[in-house]
C-alpha positions as CSV (number, residue, x, y, z in Angstrom):
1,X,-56.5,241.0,132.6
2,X,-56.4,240.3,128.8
3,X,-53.9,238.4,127.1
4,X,-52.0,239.7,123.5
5,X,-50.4,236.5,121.8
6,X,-48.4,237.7,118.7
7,X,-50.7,236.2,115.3
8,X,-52.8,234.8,117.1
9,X,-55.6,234.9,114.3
10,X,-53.8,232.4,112.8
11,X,-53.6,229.7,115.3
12,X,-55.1,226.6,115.2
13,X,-54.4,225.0,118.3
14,X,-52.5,225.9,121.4
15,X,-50.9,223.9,124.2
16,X,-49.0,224.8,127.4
17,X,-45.8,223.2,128.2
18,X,-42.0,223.4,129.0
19,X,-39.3,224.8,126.2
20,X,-35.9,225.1,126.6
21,X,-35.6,228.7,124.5
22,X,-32.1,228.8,124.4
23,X,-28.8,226.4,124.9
24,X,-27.7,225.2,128.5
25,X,-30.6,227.6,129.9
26,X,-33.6,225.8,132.0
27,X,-36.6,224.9,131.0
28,X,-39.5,227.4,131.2
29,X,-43.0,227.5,130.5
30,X,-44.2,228.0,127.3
31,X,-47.4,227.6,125.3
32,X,-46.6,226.3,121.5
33,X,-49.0,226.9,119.1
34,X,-49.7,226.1,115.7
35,X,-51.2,227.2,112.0
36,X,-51.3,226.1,108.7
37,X,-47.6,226.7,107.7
38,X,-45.7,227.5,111.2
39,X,-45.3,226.5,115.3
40,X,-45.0,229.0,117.4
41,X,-43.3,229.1,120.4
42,X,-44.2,231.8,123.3
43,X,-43.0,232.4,126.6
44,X,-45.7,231.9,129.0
45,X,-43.4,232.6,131.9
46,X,-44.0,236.6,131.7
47,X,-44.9,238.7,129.2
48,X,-42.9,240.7,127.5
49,X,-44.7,243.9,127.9
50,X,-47.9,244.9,130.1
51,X,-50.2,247.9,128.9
52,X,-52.6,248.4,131.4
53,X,-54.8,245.2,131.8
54,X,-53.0,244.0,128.6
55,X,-50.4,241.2,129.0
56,X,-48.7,241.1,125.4
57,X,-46.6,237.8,124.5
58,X,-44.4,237.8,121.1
59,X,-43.3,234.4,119.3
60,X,-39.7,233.8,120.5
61,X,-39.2,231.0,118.1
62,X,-40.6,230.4,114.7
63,X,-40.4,226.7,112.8
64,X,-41.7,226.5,109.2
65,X,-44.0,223.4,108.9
66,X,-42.2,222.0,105.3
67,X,-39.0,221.7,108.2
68,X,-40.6,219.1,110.2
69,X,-39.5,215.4,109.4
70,X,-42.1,213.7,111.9
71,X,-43.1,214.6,115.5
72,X,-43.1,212.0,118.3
73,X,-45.5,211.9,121.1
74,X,-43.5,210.1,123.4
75,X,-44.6,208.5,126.6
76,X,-41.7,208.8,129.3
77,X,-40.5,205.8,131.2
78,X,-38.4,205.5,133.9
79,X,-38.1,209.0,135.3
80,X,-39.9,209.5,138.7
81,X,-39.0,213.9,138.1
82,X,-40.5,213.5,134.5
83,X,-43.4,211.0,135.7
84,X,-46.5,213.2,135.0
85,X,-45.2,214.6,132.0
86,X,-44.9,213.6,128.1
87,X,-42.9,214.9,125.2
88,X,-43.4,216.1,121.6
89,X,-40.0,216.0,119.6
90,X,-39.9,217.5,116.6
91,X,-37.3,216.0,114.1
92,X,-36.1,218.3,111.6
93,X,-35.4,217.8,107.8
94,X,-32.7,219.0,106.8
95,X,-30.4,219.0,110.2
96,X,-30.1,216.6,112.9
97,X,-31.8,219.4,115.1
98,X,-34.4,217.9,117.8
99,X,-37.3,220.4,119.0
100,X,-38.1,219.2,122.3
101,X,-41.7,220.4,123.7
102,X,-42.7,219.2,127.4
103,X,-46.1,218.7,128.7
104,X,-48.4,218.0,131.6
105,X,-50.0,214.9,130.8
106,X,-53.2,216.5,132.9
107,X,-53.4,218.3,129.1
108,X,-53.6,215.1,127.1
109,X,-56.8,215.6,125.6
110,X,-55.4,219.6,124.6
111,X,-52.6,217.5,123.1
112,X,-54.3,215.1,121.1
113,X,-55.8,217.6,119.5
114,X,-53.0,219.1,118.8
115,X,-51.4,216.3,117.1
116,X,-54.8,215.9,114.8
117,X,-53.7,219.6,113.9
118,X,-50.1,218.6,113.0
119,X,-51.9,216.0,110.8
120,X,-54.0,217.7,109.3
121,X,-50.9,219.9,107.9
122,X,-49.5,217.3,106.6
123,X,-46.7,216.2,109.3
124,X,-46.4,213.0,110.2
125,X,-46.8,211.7,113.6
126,X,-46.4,208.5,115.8
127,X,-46.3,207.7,119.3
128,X,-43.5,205.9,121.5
129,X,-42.2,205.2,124.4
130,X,-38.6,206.7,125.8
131,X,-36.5,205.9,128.6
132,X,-35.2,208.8,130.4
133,X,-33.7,206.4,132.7
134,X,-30.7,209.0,134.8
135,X,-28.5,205.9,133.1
136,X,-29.7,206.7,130.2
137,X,-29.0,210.8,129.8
């Protein structure tokens, strides 16, 4: 089995995750990627199309680098269902827009190195802390 990511000779780093691609729909898995002027988002659920040993995966969603505010690595607190998992949020420039990207913390290291990426494009990042306390949603 080989996989087919969409541009993929222009990623720089890649991490797996959960993304919520569209409104009121659950959370699937999804691998966000990045390069030196875009994220990508793919659906690592299924592929979208199978040629033989070929499992071909398109970017579902595409966010333009100069539209990122800051991203947050945030550590989640109080949440037992979200305990081994952390959060990137994305806030945008221009609109009060959130991109919310979910991952294992089992990938930390993958994710540090994704966030040096993110640096290195010129976004700026910071960690915190959120409470996803059930009071709190």
């Amino acid at each position: 089995m080989k996989l087919s990511l969409d541009e993929y000779d222009k990623v720089l780093a890649i991490v797996p995750g959960l993304f919520q691609f569209n409104e009121n729909e659950m959370f699937t898995q999804a691998a966000l990627a990045i390069t030196e002027d875009e994220l990508f988002l793919y659906d690592d659920n299924a592929p979208a199309q199978i040629m033989g040993e070929v499992y071909h995966y398109p970017i579902l969603k595409r966010i333009k680098l100069d539209d990122i505010a800051m991203a947050l690595d945030e550590k989640i607190v109080r949440n037992i269902q979200l305990s081994e998992m952390g959060r990137l949020n994305f806030l945008m420039e221009e609109t009060d827009e959130n991109i919310l990207f979910y991952y294992y913390l089992s990938d930390k290291k993958d994710i540090q190195d994704f966030i040096k990426e993110l640096a290195n494009c010129g976004i700026k990042t910071k960690k915190r802390k959120v409470d996803l306390s059930p009071e709190n949603l």
